[in-house]
mmCIF file of C-alpha atoms in Angstrom:
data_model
loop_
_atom_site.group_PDB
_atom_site.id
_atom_site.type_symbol
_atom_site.label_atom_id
_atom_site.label_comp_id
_atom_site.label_asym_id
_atom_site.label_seq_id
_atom_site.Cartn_x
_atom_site.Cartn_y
_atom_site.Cartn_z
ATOM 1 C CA UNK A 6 -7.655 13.595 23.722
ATOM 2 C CA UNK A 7 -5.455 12.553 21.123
ATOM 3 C CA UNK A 8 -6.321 10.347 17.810
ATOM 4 C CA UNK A 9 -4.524 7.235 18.168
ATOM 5 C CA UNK A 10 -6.705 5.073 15.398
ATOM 6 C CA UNK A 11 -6.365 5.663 11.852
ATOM 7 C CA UNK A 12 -8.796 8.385 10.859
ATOM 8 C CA UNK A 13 -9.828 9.580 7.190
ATOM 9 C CA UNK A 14 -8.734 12.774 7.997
ATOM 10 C CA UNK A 15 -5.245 11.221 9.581
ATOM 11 C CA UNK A 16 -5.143 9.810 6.499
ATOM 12 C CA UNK A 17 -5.084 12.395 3.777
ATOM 13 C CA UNK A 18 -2.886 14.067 6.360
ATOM 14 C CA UNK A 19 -0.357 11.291 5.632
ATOM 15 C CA UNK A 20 -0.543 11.897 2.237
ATOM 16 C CA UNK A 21 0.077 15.519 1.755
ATOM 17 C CA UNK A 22 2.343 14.876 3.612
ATOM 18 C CA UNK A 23 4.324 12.268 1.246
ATOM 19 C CA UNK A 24 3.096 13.608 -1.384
ATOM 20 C CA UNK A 25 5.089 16.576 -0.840
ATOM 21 C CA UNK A 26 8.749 14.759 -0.375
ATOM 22 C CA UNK A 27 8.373 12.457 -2.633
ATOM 23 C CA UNK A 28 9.162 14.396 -5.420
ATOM 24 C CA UNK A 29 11.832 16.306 -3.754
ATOM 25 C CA UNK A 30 15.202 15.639 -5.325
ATOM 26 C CA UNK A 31 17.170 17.828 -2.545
ATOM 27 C CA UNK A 32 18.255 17.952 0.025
ATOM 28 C CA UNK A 33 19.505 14.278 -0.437
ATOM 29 C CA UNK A 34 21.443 11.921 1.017
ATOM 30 C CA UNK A 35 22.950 9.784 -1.892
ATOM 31 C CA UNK A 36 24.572 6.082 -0.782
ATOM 32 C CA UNK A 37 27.376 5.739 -4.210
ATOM 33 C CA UNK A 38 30.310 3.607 -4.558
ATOM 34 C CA UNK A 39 32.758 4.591 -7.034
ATOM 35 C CA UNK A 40 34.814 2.637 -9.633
ATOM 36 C CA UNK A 41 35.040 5.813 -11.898
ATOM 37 C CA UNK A 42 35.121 9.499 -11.382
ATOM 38 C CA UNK A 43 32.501 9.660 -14.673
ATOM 39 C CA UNK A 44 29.830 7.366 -12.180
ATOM 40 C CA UNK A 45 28.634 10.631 -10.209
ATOM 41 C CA UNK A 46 25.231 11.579 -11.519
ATOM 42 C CA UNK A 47 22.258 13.756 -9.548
ATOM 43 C CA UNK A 48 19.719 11.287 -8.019
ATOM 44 C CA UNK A 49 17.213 11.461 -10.314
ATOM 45 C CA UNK A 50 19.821 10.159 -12.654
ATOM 46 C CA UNK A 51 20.629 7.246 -10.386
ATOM 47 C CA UNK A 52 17.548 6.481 -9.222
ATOM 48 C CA UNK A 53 14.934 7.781 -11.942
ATOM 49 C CA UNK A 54 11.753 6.704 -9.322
ATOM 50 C CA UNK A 55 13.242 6.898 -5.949
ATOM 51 C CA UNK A 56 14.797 10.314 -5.984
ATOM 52 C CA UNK A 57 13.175 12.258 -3.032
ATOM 53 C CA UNK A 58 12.153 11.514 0.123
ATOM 54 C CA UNK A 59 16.081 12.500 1.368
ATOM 55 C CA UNK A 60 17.015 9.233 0.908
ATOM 56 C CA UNK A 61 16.145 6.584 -1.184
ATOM 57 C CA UNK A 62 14.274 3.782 1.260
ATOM 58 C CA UNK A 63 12.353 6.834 2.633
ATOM 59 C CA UNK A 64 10.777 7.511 -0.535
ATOM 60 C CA UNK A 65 10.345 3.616 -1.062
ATOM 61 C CA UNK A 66 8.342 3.594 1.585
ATOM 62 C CA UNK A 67 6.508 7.160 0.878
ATOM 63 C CA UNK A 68 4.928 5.533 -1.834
ATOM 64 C CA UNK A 69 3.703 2.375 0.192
ATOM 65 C CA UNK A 70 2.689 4.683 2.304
ATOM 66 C CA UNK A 71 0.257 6.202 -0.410
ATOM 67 C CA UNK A 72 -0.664 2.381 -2.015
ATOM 68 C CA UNK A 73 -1.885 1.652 1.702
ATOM 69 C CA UNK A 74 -4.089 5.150 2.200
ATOM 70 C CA UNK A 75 -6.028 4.291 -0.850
ATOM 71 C CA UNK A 76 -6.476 1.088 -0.159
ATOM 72 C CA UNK A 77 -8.331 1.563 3.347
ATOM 73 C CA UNK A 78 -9.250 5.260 2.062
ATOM 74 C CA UNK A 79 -10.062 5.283 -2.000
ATOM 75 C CA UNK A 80 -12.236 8.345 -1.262
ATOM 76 C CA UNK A 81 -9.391 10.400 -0.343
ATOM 77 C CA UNK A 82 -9.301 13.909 -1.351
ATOM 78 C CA UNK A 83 -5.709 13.515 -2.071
ATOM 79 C CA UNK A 84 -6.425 10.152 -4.743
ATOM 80 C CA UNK A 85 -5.838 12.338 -7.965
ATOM 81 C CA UNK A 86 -2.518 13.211 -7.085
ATOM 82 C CA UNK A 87 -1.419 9.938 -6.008
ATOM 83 C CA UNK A 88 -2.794 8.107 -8.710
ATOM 84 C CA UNK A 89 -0.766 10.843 -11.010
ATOM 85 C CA UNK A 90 2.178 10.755 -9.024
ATOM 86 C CA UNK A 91 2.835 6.562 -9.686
ATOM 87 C CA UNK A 92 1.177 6.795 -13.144
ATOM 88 C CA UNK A 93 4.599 9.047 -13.793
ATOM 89 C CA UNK A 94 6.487 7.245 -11.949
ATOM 90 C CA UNK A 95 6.353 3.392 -12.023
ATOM 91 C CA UNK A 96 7.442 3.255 -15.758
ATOM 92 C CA UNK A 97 9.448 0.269 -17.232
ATOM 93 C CA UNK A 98 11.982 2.824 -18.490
ATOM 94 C CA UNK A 99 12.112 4.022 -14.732
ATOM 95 C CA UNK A 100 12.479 0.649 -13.302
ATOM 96 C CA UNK A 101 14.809 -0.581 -15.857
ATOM 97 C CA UNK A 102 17.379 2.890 -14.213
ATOM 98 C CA UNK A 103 16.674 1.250 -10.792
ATOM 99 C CA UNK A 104 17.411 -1.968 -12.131
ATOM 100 C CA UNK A 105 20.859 -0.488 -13.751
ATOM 101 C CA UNK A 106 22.028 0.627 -10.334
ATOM 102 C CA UNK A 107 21.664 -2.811 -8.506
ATOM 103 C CA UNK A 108 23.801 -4.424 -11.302
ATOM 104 C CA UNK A 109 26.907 -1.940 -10.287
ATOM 105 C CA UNK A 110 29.011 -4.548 -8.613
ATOM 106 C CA UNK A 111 29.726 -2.427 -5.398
ATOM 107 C CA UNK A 112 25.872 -1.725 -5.262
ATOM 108 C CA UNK A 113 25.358 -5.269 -4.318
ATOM 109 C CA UNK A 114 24.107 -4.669 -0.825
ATOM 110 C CA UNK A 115 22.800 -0.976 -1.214
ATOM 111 C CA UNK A 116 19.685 -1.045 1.196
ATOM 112 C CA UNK A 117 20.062 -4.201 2.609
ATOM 113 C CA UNK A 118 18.362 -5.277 4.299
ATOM 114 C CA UNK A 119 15.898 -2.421 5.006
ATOM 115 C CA UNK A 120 15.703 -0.877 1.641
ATOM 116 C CA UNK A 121 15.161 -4.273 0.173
ATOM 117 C CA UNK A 122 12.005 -4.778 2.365
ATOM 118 C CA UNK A 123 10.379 -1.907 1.935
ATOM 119 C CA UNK A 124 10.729 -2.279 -1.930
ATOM 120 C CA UNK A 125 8.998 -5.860 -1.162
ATOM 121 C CA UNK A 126 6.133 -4.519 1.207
ATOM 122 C CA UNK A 127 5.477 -1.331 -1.912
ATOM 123 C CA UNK A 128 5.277 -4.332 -4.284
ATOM 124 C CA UNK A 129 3.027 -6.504 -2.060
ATOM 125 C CA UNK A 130 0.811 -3.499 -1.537
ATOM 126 C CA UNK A 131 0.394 -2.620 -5.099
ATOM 127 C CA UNK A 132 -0.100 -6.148 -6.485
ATOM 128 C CA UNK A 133 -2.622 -6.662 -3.643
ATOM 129 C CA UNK A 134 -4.276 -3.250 -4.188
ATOM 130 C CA UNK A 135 -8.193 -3.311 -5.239
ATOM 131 C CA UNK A 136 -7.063 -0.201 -7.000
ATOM 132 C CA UNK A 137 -6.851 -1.750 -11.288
ATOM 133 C CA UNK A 138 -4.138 1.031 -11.665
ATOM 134 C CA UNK A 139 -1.800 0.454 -8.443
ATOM 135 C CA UNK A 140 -1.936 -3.719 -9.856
ATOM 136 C CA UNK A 141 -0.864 -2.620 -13.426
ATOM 137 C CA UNK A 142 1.939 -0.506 -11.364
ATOM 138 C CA UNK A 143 2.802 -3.638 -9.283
ATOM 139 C CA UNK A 144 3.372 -5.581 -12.565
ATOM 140 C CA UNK A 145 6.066 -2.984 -13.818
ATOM 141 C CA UNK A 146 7.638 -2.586 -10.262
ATOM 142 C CA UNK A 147 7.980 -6.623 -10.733
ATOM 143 C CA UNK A 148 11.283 -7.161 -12.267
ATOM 144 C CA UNK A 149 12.854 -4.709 -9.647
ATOM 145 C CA UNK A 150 11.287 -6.557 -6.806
ATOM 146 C CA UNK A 151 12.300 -9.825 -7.942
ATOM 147 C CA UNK A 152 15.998 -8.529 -8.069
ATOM 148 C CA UNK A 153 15.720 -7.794 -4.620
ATOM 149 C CA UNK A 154 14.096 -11.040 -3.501
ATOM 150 C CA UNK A 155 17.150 -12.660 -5.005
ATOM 151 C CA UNK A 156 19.519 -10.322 -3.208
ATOM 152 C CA UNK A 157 17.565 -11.818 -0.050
ATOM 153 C CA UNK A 158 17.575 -15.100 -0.968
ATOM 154 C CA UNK A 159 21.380 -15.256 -1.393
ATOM 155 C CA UNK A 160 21.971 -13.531 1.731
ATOM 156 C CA UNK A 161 20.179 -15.177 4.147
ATOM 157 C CA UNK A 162 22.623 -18.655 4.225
ATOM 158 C CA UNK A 163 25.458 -16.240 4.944
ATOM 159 C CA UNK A 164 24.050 -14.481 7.594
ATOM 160 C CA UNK A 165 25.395 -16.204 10.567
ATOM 161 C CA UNK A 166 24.286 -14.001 13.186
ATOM 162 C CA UNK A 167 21.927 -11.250 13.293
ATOM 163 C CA UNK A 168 22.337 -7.603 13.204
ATOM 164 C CA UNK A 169 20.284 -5.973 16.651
ATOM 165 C CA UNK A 170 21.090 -2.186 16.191
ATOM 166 C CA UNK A 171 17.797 -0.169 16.341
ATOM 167 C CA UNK A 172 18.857 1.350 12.828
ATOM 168 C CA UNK A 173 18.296 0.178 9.019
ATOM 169 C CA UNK A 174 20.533 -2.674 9.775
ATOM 170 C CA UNK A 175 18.028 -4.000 12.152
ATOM 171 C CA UNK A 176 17.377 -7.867 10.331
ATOM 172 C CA UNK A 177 14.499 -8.617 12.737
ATOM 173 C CA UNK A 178 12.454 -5.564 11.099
ATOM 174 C CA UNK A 179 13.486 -6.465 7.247
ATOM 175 C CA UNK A 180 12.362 -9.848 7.888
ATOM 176 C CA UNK A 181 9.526 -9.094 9.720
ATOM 177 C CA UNK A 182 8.231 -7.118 6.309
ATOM 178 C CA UNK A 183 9.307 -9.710 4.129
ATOM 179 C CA UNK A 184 7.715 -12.776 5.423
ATOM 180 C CA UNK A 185 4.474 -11.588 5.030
ATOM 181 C CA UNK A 186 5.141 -10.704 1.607
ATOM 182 C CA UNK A 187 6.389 -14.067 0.809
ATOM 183 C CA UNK A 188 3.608 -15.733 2.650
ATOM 184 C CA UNK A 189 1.235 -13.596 0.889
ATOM 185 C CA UNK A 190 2.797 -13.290 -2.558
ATOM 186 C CA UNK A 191 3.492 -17.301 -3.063
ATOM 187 C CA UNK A 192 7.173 -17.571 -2.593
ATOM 188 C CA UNK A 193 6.700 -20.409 -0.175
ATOM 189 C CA UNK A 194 10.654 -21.555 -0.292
ATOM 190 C CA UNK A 195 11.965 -17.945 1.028
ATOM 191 C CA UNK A 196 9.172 -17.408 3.552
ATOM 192 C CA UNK A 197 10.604 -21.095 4.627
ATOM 193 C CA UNK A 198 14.217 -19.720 4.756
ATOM 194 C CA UNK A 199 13.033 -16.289 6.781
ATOM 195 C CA UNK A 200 11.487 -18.135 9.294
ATOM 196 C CA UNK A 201 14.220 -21.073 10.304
ATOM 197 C CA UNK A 202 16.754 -17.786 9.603
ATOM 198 C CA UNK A 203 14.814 -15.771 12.473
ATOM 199 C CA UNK A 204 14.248 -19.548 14.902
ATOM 200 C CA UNK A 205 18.333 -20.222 14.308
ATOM 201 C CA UNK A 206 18.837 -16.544 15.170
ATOM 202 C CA UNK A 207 16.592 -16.048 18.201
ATOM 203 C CA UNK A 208 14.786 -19.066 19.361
ATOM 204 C CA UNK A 209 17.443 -19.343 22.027
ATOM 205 C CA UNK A 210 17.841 -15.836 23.327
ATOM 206 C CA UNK A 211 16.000 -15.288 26.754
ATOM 207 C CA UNK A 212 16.372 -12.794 29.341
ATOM 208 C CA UNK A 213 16.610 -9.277 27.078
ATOM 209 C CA UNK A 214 17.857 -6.709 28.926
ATOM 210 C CA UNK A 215 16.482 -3.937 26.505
ATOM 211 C CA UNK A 216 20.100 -2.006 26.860
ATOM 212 C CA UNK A 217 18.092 0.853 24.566
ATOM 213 C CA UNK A 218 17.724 3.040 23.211
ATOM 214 C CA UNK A 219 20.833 4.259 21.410
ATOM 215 C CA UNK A 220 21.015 8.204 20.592
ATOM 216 C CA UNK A 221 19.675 7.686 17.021
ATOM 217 C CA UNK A 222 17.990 4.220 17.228
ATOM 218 C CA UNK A 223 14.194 4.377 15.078
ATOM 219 C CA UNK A 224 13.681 1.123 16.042
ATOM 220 C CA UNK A 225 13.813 -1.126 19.140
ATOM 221 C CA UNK A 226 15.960 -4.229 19.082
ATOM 222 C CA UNK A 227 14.133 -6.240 21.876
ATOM 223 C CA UNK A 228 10.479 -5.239 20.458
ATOM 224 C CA UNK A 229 11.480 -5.811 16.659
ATOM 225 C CA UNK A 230 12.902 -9.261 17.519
ATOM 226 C CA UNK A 231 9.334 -10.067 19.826
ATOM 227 C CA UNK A 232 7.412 -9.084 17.026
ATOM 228 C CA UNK A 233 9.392 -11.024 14.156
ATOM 229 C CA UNK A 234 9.167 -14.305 16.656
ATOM 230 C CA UNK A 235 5.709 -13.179 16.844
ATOM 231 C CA UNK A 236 5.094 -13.482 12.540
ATOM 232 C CA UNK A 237 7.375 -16.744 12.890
ATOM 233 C CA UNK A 238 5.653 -18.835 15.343
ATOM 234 C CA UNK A 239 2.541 -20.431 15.984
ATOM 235 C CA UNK A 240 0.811 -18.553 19.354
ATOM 236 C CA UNK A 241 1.440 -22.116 21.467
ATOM 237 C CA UNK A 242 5.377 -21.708 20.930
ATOM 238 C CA UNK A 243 5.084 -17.788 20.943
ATOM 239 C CA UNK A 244 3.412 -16.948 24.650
ATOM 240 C CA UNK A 245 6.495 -19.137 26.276
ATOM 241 C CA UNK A 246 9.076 -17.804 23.711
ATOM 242 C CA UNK A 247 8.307 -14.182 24.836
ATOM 243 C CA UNK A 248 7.778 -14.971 28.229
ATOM 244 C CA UNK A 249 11.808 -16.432 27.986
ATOM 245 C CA UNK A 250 12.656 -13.514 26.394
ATOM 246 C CA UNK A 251 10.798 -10.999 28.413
ATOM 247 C CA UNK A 252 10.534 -12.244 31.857
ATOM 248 C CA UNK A 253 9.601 -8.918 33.976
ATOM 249 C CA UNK A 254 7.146 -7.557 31.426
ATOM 250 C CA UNK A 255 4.317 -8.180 33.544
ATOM 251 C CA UNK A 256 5.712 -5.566 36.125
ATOM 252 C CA UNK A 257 6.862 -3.190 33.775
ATOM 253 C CA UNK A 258 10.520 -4.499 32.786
ATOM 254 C CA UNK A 259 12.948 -3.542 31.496
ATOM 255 C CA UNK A 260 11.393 -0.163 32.194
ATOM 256 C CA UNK A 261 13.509 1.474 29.427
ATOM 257 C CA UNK A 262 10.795 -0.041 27.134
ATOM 258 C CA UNK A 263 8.169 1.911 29.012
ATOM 259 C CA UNK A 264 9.209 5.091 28.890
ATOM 260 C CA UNK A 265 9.147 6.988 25.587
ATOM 261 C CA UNK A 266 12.424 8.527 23.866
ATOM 262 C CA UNK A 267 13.094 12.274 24.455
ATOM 263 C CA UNK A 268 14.228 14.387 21.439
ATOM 264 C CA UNK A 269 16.737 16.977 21.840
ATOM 265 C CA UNK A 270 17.128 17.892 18.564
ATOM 266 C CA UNK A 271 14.442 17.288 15.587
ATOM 267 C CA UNK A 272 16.549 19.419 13.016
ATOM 268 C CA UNK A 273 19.632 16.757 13.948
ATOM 269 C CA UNK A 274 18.709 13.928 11.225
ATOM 270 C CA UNK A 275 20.109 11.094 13.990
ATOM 271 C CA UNK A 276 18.234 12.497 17.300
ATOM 272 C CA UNK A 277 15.021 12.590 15.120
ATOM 273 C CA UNK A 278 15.165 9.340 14.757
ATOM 274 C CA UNK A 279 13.877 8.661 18.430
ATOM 275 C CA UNK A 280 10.534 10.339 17.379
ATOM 276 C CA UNK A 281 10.614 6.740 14.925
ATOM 277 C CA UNK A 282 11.533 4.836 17.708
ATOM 278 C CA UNK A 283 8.248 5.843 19.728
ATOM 279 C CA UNK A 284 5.991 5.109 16.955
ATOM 280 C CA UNK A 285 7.788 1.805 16.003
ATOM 281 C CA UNK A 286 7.788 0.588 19.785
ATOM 282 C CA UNK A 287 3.885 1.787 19.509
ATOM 283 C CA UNK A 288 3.807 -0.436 16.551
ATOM 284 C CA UNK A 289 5.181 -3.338 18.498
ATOM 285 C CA UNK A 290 3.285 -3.130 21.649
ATOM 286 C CA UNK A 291 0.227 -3.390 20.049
ATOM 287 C CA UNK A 292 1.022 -6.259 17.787
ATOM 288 C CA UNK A 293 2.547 -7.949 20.938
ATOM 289 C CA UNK A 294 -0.626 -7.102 22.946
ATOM 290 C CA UNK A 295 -2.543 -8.299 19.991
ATOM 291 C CA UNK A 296 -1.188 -11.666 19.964
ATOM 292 C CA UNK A 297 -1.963 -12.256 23.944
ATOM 293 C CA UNK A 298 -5.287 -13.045 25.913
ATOM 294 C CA UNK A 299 -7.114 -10.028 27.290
ATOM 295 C CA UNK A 300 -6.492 -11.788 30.574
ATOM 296 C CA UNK A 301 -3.059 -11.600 30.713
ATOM 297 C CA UNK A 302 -1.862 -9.271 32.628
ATOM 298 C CA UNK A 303 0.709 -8.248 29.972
ATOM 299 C CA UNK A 304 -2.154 -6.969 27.509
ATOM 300 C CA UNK A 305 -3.031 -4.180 28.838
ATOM 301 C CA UNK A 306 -0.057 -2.708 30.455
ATOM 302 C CA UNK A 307 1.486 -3.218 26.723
ATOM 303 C CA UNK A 308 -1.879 -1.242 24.980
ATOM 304 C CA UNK A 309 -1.108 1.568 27.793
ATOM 305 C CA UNK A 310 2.323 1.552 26.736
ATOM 306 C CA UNK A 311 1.728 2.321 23.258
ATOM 307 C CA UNK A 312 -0.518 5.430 24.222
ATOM 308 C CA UNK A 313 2.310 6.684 25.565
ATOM 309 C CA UNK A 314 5.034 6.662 22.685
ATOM 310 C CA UNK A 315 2.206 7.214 20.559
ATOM 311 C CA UNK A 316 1.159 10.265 22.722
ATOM 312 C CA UNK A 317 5.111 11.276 22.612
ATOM 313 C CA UNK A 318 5.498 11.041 18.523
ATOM 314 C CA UNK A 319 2.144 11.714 16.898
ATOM 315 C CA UNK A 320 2.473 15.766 16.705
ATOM 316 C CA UNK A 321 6.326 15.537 16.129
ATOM 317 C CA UNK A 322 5.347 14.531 12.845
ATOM 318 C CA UNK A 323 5.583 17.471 10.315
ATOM 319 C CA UNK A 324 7.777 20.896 11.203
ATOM 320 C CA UNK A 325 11.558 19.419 10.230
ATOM 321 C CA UNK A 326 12.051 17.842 6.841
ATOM 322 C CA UNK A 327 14.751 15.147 8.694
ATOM 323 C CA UNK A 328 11.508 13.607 10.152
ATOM 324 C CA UNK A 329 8.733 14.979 7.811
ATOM 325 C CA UNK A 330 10.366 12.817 4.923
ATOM 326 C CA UNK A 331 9.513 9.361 6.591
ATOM 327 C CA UNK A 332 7.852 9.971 10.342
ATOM 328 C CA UNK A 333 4.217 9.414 8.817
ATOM 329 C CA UNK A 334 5.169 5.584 7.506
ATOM 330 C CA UNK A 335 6.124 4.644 11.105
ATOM 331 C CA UNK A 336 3.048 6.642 12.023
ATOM 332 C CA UNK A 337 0.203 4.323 9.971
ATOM 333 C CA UNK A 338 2.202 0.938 11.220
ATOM 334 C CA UNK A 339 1.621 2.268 14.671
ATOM 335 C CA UNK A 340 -2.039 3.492 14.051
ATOM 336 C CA UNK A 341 -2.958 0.441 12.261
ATOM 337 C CA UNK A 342 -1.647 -1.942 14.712
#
């Protein structure tokens, strides 16, 4: 039977696993807006810590990914090389070039808002890190993360609607990292403004009809939005929120939730992206099933669920580099759920 809890072994599978893109400058998918020919650069030039990973929020997250293994796992066979991989990395020289490429006025909204919340979960998980080294690292990443919160903060008044595509423009999923990072991090006033943001954007939406997913959708709209309203509110306004929202899940609707993606194509960066959406949606059924009473009938047909997309990612993770460069992170949320 197949490992669906997070193993030691699982673990320092994770990590060879980012510990082998991370540092990969090419191939690369570079996101660069031009006011002069002289701007083009190679991406360790533009981004002197985020280079690899294909792209840069992948290897944001590769190295969250890491802080997180050594946190649960400090015995990890792999802990030399990740502690020597951020030791060269996380630099204020290094941060100051990620810092330079966020003040190019058309770079304004590079990563947002997925980027942008995966550079706030890394920073969480370094500052919060009983690792001495991955704090010191959290202290240099600061200024860059503090850049970003301010991108956030300024862009959350102007969002008047939200954005439901199951890709990196999903805002349910952004928010849904950065509230906890607020919460947990003590900047009270922005956690405030996520959560009204999410009520004014969803509160009143009932009825989902889980149209999904999309041919290169990583992430579920109707799940991320459950499981953001799920950080937001207290369980007594939750349970009738989702029940609104989700009216059939009891008997298994909409049943395009409850069957897992099928991938055509895992050299096709796009169509890879369904392996994602299987371990995110694994990710969200358990937190969902989490937050419910054992006796509901919903609890268990959600845990049985997750087995299933779990089942239909977990050995889809390595043998491509489109999905070996970021698979793993959606891998641990699921795991660890």
């Amino acid at each position: 039977m197949m490992e669906t809890r997070l193993t030691q072994e699982l673990a320092s599978r994770f990590a060879r696993l980012a510990l082998s893109h991370l540092t990969r400058e090419y191939p690369n998918e570079l996101v660069l807006a031009l006011q002069h020919g002289d701007e083009l650069a190679e991406p360790r030039q533009l981004h002197p810590i985020f280079y690899g990973s294909y792209d840069w929020h992948s290897c944001v997250h590769g190295y969250w990914l890491l802080a997180r293994l050594l946190g649960r796992f400090p015995d990890l066979p792999e802990r030399p090389a990740i502690l020597a991989v951020m030791a060269e990395h996380f630099t204020d020289t290094k941060v100051a070039g990620e810092l330079a490429y966020f003040d190019h006025p058309l770079h304004q909204r590079f990563e947002r808002p997925y980027g942008w919340a995966w550079l706030l979960a890394l920073h969480g998980e370094l500052a919060q890190s009983p690792e001495a080294p991955l704090r010191d690292h959290a202290a240099v990443l600061a200024p860059l993360a503090n850049r970003l919160l301010g991108l956030l903060a300024a862009f959350l008044p102007k969002a008047t609607y939200p954005v439901r595509v199951g890709t990196h423009f999903n805002t349910a999923f952004a928010l849904a990292l950065a509230l906890p990072y607020c919460q947990s991090m003590g900047f009270a006033a922005l956690a405030r403004e996520i959560t009204e943001c999410a009520e004014r954007w969803h509160l009143q939406d009932v009825a989902c009809q889980a149209w999904e997913p999309s041919g290169d959708e990583f992430l579920s709209p109707s799940l991320m939005e459950a499981e953001l309203m799920r950080r937001v509110l207290p369980a007594d306004r939750f349970e009738p929120w989702l029940s609104a929202f989700l009216p059939a899940l009891a008997s298994g609707e909409p049943a395009t939730l409850f069957t897992p993606a099928s991938v055509s194509d895992r050299s096709d960066g796009k169509i890879a992206h369904l392996d994602g959406l299987n371990l995110s949606r694994a990710w969200c059924l358990r937190s969902l099933a989490r937050a419910l009473p054992e006796a509901d009938s919903r609890h268990d047909l959600l845990l049985a669920n997750a087995e299933r997309h779990l089942a239909a990612a977990l050995t889809h993770l390595a043998g491509d580099y489109m999905g070996e460069h970021w698979l793993a992170t959606f891998a641990l949320l699921a795991l660890e759920a």
